[in-house]
Short mmCIF file of N, CA, C and O in Angstrom, two decimals:
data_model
loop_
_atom_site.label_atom_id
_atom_site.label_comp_id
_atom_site.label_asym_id
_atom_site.label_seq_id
_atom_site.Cartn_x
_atom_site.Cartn_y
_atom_site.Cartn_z
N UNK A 609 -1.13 15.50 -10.88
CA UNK A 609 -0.06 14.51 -10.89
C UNK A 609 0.43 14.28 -9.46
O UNK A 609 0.78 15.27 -8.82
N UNK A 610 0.49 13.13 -8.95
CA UNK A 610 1.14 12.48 -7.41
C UNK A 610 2.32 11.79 -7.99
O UNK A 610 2.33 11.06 -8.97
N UNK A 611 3.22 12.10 -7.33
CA UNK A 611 4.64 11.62 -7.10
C UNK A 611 4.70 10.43 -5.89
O UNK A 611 4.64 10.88 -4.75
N UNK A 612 4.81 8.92 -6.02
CA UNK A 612 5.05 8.49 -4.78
C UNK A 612 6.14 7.93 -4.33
O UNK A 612 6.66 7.11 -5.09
N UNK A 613 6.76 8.15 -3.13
CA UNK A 613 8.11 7.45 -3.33
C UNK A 613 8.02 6.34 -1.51
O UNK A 613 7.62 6.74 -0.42
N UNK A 614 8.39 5.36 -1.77
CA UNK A 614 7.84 4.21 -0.59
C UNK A 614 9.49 4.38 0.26
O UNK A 614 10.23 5.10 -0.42
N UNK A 615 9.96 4.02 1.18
CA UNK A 615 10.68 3.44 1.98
C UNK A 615 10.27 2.65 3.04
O UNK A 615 9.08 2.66 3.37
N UNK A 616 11.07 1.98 3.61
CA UNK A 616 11.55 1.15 4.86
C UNK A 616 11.15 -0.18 4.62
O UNK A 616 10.33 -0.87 5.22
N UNK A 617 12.00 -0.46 3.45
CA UNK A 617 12.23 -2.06 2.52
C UNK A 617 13.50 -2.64 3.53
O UNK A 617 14.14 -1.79 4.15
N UNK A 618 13.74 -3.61 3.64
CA UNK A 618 14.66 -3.84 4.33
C UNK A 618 15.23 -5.30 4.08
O UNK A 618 14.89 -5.71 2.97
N UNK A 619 15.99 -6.20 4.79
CA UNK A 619 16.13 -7.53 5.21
C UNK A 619 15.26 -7.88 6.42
O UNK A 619 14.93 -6.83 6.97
N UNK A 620 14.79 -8.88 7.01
CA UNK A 620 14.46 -8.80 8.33
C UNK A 620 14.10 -10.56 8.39
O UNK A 620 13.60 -11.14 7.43
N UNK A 621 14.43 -11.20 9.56
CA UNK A 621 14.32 -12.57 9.57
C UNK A 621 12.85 -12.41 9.82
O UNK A 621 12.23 -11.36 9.94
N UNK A 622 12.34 -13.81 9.90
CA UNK A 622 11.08 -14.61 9.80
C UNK A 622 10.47 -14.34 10.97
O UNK A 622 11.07 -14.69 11.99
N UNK A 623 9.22 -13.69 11.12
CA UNK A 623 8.47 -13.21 12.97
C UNK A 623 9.31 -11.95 12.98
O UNK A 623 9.74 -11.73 14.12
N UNK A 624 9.63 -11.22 12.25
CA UNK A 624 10.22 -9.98 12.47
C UNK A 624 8.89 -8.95 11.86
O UNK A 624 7.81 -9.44 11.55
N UNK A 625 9.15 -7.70 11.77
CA UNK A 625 8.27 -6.34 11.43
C UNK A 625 9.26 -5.75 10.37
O UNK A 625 10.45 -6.03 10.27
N UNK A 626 8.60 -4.95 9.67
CA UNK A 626 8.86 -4.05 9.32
C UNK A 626 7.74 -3.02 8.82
O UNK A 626 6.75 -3.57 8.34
N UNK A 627 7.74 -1.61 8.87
CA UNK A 627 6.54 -0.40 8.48
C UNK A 627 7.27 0.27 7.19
O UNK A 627 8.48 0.49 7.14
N UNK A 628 6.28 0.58 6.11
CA UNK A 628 6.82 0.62 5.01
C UNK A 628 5.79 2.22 5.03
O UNK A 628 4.69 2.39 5.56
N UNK A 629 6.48 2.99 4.41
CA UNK A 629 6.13 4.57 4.06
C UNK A 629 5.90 4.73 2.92
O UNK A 629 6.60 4.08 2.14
N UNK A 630 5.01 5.49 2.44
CA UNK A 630 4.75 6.07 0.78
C UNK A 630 4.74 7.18 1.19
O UNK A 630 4.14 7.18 2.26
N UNK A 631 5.11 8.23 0.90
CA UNK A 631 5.17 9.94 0.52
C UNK A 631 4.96 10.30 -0.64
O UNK A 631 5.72 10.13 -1.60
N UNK A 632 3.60 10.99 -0.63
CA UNK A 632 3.14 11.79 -1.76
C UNK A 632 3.83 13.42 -1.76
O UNK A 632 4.21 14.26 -0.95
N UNK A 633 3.72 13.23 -3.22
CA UNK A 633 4.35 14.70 -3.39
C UNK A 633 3.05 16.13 -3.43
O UNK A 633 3.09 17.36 -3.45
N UNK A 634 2.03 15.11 -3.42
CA UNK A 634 1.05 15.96 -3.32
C UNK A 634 -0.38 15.75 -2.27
O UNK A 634 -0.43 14.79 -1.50
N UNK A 635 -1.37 16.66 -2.34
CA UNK A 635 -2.28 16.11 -0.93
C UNK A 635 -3.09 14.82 -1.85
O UNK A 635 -3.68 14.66 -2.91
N UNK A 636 -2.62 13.97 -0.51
CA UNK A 636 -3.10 12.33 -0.49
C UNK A 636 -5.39 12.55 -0.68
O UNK A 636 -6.21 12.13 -1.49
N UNK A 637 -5.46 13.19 0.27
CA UNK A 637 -6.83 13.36 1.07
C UNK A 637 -7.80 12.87 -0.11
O UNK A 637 -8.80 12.17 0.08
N UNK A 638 -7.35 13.34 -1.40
CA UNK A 638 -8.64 13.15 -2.73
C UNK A 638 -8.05 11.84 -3.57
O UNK A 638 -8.22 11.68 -4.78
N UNK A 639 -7.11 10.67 -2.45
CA UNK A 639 -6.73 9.75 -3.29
C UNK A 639 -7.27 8.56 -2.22
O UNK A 639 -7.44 8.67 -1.01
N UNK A 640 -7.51 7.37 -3.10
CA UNK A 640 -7.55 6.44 -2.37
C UNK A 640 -5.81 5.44 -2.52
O UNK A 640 -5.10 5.32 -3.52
N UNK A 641 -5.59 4.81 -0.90
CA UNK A 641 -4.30 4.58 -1.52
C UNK A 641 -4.35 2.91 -1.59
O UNK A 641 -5.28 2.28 -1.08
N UNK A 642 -2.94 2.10 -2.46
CA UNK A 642 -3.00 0.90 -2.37
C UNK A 642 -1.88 0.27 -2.09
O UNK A 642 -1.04 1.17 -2.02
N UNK A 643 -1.36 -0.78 -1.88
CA UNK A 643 0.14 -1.70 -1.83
C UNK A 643 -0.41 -2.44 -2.12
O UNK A 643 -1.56 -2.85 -1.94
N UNK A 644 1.01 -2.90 -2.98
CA UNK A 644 0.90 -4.54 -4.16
C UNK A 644 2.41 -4.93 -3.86
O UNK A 644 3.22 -4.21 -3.27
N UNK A 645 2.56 -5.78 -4.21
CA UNK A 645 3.98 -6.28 -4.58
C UNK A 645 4.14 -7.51 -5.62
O UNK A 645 3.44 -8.43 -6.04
N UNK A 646 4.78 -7.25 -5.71
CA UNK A 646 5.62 -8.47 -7.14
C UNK A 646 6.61 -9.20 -6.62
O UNK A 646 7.53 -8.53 -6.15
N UNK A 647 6.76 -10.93 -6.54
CA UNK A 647 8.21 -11.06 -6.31
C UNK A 647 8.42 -11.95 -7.98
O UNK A 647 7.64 -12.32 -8.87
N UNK A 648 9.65 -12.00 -7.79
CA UNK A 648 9.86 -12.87 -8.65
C UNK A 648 9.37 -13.63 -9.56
O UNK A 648 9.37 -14.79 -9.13
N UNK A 649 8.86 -13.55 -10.80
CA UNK A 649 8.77 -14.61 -11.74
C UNK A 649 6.99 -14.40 -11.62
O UNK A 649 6.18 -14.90 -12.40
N UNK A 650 6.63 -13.45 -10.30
CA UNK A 650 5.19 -13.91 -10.47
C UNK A 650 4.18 -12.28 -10.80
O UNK A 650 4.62 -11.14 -10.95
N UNK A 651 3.04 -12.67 -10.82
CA UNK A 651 2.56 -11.30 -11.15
C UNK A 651 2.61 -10.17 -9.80
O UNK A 651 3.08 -10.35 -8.67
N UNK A 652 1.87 -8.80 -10.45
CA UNK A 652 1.65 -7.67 -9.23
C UNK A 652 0.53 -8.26 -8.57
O UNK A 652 -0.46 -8.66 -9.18
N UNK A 653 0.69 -8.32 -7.13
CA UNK A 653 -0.57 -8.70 -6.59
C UNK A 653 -1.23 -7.81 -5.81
O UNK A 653 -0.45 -6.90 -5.51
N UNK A 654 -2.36 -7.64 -5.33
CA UNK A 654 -2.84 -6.85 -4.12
C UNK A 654 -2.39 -7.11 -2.96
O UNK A 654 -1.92 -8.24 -2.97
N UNK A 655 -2.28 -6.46 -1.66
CA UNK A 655 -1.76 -6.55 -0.88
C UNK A 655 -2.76 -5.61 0.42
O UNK A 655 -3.18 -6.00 1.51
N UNK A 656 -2.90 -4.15 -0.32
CA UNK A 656 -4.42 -4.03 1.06
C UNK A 656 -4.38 -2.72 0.40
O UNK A 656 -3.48 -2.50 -0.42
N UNK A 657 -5.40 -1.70 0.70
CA UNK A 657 -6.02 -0.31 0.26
C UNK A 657 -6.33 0.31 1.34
O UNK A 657 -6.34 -0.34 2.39
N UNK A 658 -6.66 1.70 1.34
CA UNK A 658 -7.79 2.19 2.38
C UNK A 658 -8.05 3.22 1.63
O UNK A 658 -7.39 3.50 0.63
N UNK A 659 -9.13 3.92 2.10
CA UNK A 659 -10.30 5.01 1.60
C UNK A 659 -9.41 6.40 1.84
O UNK A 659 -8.79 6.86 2.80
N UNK A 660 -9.66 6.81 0.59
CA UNK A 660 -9.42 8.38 1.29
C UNK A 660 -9.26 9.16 2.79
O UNK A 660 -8.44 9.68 3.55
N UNK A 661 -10.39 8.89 2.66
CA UNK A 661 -10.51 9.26 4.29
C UNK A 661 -10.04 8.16 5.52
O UNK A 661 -10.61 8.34 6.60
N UNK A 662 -9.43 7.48 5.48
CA UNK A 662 -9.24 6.51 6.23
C UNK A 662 -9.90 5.59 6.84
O UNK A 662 -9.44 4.80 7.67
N UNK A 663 -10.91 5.66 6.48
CA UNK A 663 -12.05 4.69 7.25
C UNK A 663 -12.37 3.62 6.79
O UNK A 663 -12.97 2.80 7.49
N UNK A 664 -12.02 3.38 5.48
CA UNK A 664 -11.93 1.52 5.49
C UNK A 664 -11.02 1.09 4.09
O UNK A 664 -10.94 1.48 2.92
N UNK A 665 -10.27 -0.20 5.15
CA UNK A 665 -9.07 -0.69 4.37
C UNK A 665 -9.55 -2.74 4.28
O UNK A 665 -10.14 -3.62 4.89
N UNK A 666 -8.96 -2.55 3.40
CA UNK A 666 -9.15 -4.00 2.62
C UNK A 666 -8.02 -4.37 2.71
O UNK A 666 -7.11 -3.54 2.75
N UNK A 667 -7.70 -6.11 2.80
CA UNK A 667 -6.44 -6.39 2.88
C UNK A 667 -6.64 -8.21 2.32
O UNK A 667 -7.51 -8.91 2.85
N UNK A 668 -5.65 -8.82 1.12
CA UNK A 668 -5.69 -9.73 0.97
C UNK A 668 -5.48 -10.93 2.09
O UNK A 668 -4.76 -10.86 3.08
N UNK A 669 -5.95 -11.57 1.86
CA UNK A 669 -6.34 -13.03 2.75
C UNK A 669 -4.90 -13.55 3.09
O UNK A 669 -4.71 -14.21 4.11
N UNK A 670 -3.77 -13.21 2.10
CA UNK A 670 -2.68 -13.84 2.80
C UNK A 670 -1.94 -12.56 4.08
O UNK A 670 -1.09 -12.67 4.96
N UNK A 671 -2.50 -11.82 3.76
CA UNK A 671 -2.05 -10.68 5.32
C UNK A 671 -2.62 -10.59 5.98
O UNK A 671 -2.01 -10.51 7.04
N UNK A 672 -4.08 -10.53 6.14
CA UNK A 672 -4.83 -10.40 7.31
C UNK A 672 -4.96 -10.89 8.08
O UNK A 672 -5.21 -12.09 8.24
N UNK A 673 -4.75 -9.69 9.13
CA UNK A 673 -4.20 -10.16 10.72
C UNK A 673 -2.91 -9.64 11.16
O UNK A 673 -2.78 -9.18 12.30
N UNK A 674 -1.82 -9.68 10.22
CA UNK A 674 -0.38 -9.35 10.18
C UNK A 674 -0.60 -7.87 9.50
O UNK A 674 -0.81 -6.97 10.31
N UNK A 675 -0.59 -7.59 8.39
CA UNK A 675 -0.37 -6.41 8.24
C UNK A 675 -1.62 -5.22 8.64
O UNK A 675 -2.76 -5.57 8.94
N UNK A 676 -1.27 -4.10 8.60
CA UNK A 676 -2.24 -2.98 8.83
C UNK A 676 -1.84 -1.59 8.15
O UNK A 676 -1.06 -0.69 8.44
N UNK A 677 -2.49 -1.77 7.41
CA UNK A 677 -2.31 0.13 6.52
C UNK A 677 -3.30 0.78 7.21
O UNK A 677 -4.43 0.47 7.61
N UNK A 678 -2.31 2.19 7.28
CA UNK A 678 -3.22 3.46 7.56
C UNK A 678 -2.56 4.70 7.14
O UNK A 678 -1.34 4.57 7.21
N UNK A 679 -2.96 5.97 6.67
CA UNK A 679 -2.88 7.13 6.64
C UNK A 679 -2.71 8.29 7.57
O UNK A 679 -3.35 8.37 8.63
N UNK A 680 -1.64 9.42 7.07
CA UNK A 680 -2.16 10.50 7.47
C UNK A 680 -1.73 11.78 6.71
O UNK A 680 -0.76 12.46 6.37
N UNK A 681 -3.56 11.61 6.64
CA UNK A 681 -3.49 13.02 5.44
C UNK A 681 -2.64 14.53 5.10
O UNK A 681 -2.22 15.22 4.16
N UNK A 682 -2.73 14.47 6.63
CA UNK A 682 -1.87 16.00 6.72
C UNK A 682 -0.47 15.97 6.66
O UNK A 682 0.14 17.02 6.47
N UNK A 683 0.19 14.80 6.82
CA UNK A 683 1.61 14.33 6.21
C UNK A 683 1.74 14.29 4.77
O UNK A 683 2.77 14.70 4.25
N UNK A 684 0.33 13.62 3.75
CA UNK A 684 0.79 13.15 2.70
C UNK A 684 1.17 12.04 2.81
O UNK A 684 1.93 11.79 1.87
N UNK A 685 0.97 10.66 3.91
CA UNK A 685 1.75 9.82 4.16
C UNK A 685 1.14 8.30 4.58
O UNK A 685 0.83 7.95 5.72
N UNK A 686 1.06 7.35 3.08
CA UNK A 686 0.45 6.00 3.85
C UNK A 686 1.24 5.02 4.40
O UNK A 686 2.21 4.58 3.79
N UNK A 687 0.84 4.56 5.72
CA UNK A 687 1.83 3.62 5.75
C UNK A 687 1.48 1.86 5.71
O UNK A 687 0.30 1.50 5.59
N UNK A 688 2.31 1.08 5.80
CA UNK A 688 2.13 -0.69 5.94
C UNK A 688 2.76 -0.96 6.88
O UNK A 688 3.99 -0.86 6.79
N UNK A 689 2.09 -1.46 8.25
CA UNK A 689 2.87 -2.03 8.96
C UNK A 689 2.39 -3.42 9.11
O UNK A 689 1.28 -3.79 9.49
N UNK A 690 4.19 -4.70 8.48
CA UNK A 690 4.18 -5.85 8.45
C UNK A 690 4.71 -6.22 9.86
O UNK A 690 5.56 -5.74 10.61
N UNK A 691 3.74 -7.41 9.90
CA UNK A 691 3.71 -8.28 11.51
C UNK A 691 3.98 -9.59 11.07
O UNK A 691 3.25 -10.08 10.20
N UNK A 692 5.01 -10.29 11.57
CA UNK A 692 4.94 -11.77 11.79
C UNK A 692 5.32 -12.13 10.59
O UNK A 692 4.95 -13.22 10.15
N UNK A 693 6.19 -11.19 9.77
CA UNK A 693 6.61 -11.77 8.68
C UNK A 693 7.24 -13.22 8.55
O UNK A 693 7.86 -13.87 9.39
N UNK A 694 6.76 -13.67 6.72
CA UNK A 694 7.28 -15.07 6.59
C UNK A 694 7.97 -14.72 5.31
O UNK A 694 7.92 -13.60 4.81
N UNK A 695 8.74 -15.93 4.69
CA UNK A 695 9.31 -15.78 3.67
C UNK A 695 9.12 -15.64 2.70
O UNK A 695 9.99 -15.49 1.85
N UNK A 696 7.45 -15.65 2.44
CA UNK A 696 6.81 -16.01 1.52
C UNK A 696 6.29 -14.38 0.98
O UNK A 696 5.93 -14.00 -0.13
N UNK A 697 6.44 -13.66 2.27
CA UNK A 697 6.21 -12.23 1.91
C UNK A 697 7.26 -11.15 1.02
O UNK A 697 7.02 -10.00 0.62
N UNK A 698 8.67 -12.11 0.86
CA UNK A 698 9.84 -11.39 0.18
C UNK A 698 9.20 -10.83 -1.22
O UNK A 698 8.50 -11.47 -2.00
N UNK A 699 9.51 -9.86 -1.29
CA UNK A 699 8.66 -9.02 -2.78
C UNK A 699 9.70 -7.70 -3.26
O UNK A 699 10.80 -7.32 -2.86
N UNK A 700 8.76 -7.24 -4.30
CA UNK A 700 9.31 -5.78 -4.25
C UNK A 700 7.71 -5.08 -4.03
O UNK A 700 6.83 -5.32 -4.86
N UNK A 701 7.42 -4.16 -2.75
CA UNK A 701 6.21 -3.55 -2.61
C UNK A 701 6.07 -2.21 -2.86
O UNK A 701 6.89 -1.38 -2.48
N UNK A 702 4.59 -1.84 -3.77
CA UNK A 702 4.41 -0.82 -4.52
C UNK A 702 3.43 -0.11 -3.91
O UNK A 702 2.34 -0.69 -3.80
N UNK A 703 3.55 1.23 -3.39
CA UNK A 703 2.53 1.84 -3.34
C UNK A 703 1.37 2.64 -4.60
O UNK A 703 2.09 3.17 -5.44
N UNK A 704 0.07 2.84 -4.92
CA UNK A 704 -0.28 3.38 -6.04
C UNK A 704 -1.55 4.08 -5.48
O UNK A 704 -2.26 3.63 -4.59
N UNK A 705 -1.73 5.25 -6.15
CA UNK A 705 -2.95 6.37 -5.58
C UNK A 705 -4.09 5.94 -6.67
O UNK A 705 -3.94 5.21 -7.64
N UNK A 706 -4.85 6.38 -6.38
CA UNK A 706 -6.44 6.16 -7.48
C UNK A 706 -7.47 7.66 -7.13
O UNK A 706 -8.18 7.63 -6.12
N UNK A 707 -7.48 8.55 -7.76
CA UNK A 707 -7.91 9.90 -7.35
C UNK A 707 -9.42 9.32 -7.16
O UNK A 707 -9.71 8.53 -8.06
N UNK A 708 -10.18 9.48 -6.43
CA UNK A 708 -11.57 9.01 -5.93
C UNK A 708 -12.26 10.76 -5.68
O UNK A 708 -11.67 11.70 -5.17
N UNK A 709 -13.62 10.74 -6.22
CA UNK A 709 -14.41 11.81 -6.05
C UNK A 709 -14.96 11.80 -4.70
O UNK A 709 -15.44 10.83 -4.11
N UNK A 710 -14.79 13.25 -4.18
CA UNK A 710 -14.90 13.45 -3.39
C UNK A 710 -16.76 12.91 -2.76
O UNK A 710 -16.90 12.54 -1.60
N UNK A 711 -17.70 12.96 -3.52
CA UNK A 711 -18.73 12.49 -2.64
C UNK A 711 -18.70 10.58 -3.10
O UNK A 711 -19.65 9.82 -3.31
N UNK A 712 -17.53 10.38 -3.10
CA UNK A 712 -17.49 8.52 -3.35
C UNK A 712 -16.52 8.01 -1.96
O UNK A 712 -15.87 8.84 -1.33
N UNK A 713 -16.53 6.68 -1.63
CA UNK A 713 -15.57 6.44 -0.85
C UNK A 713 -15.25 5.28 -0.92
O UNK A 713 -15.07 4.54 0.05
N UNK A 714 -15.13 4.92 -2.35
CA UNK A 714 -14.52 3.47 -2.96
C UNK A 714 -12.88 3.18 -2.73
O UNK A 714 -12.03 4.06 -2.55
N UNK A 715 -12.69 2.09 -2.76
CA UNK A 715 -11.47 1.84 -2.49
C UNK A 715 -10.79 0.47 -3.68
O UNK A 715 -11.05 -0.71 -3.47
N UNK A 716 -10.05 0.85 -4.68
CA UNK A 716 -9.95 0.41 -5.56
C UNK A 716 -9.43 -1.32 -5.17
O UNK A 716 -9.86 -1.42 -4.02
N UNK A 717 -8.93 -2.34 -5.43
CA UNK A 717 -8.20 -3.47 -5.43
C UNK A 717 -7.50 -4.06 -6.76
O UNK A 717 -6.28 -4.18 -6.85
N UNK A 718 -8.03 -4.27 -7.34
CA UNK A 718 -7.18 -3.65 -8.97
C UNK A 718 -5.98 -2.99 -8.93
O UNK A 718 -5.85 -2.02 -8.18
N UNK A 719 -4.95 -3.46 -9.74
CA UNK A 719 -3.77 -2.76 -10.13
C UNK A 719 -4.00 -1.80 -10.86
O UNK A 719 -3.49 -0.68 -10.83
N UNK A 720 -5.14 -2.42 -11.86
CA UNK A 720 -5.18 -1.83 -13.10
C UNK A 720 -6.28 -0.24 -13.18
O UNK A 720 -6.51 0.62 -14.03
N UNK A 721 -6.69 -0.52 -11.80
CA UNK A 721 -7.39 0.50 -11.36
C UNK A 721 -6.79 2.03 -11.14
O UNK A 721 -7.39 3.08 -11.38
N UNK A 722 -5.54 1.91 -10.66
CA UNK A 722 -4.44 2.63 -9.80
C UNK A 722 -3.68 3.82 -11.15
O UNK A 722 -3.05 3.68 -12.20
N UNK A 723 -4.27 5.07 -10.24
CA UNK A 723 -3.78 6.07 -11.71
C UNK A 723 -1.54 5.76 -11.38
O UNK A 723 -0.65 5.58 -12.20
N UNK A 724 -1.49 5.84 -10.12
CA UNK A 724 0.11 6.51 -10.12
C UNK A 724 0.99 5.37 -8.95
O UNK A 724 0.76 4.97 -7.81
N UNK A 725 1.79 5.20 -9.70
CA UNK A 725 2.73 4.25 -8.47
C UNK A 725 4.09 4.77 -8.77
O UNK A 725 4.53 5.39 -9.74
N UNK A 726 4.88 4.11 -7.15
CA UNK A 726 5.81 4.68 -6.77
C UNK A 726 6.99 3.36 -7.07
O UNK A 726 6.56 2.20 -7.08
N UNK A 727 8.05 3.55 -7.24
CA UNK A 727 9.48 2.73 -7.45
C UNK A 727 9.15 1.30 -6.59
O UNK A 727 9.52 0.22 -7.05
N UNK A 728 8.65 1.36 -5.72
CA UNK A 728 9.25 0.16 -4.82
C UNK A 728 10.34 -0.02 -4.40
O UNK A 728 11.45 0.05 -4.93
N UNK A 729 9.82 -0.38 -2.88
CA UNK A 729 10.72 -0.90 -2.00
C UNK A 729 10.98 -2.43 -1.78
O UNK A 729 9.97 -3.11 -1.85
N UNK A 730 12.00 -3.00 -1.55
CA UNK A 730 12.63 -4.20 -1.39
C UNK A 730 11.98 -4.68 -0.06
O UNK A 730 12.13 -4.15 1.04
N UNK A 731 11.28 -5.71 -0.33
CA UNK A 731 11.40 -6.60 1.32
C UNK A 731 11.71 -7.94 1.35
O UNK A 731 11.05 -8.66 0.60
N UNK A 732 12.78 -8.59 2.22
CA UNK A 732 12.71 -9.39 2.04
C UNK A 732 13.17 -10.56 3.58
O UNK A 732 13.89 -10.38 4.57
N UNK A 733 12.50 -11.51 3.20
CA UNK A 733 12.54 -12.05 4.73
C UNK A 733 13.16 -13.31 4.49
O UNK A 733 13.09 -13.87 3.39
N UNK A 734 14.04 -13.99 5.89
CA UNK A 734 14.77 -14.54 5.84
C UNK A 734 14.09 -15.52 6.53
O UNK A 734 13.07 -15.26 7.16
N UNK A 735 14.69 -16.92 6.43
CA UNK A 735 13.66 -18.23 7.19
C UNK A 735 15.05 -18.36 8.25
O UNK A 735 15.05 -19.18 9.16
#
């Protein structure tokens, strides 16, 4: 069982940053991790993944370029760092683990894939 709990949701105007944290309660290393978010009225969407091991991350077409996830294992700790935010990015964002076997190095995109998610954090951007 992984426990995840996200921070550094915030307000932040339009061309602003913000880096968003997931903390596992347990070792990350045998998980692959993901962020989604939901805003309003619409479904959970993907948002980007990376591999267990850190070596390769996927990221939907409306972030790439702006955002960048990465890990570190020996923290327990993935993070999202948003670039060049727009308004369109206001959500609530979810981190979720997917336990991946150790001789695999898939990286899920699917919600529905995702054994464990965490509360979510608030982001939201101002025009």
């Amino acid at each position: 069982q992984v426990q995840l709990v996200e921070s550094g949701g915030g307000l932040v105007q339009a061309g602003g940053s913000l880096r968003l944290s997931c903390a596992a309660s347990g070792r990350t290393s045998s998980y692959a991790m993901g962020w989604f978010r939901q805003a309003p009225g619409r479904e959970r969407e993907f948002v980007a993944a990376i591999s267990r091991r850190g070596d390769l991350t996927y990221y939907a077409d409306s972030v790439k370029g702006r955002f960048t996830t990465s890990r570190d294992n020996l923290k327990n700790t993935v993070y999202l760092q948003m670039n060049s935010l727009k308004p369109e990015d206001t959500a609530v964002y979810y981190c979720a683990a997917k336990w991946i076997n150790y001789l695999s190095n898939s990286v899920p995109q699917g919600a529905n894939q995702y054994d464990y998610w965490g509360q979510g954090t608030q982001v939201t951007v101002s025009s």
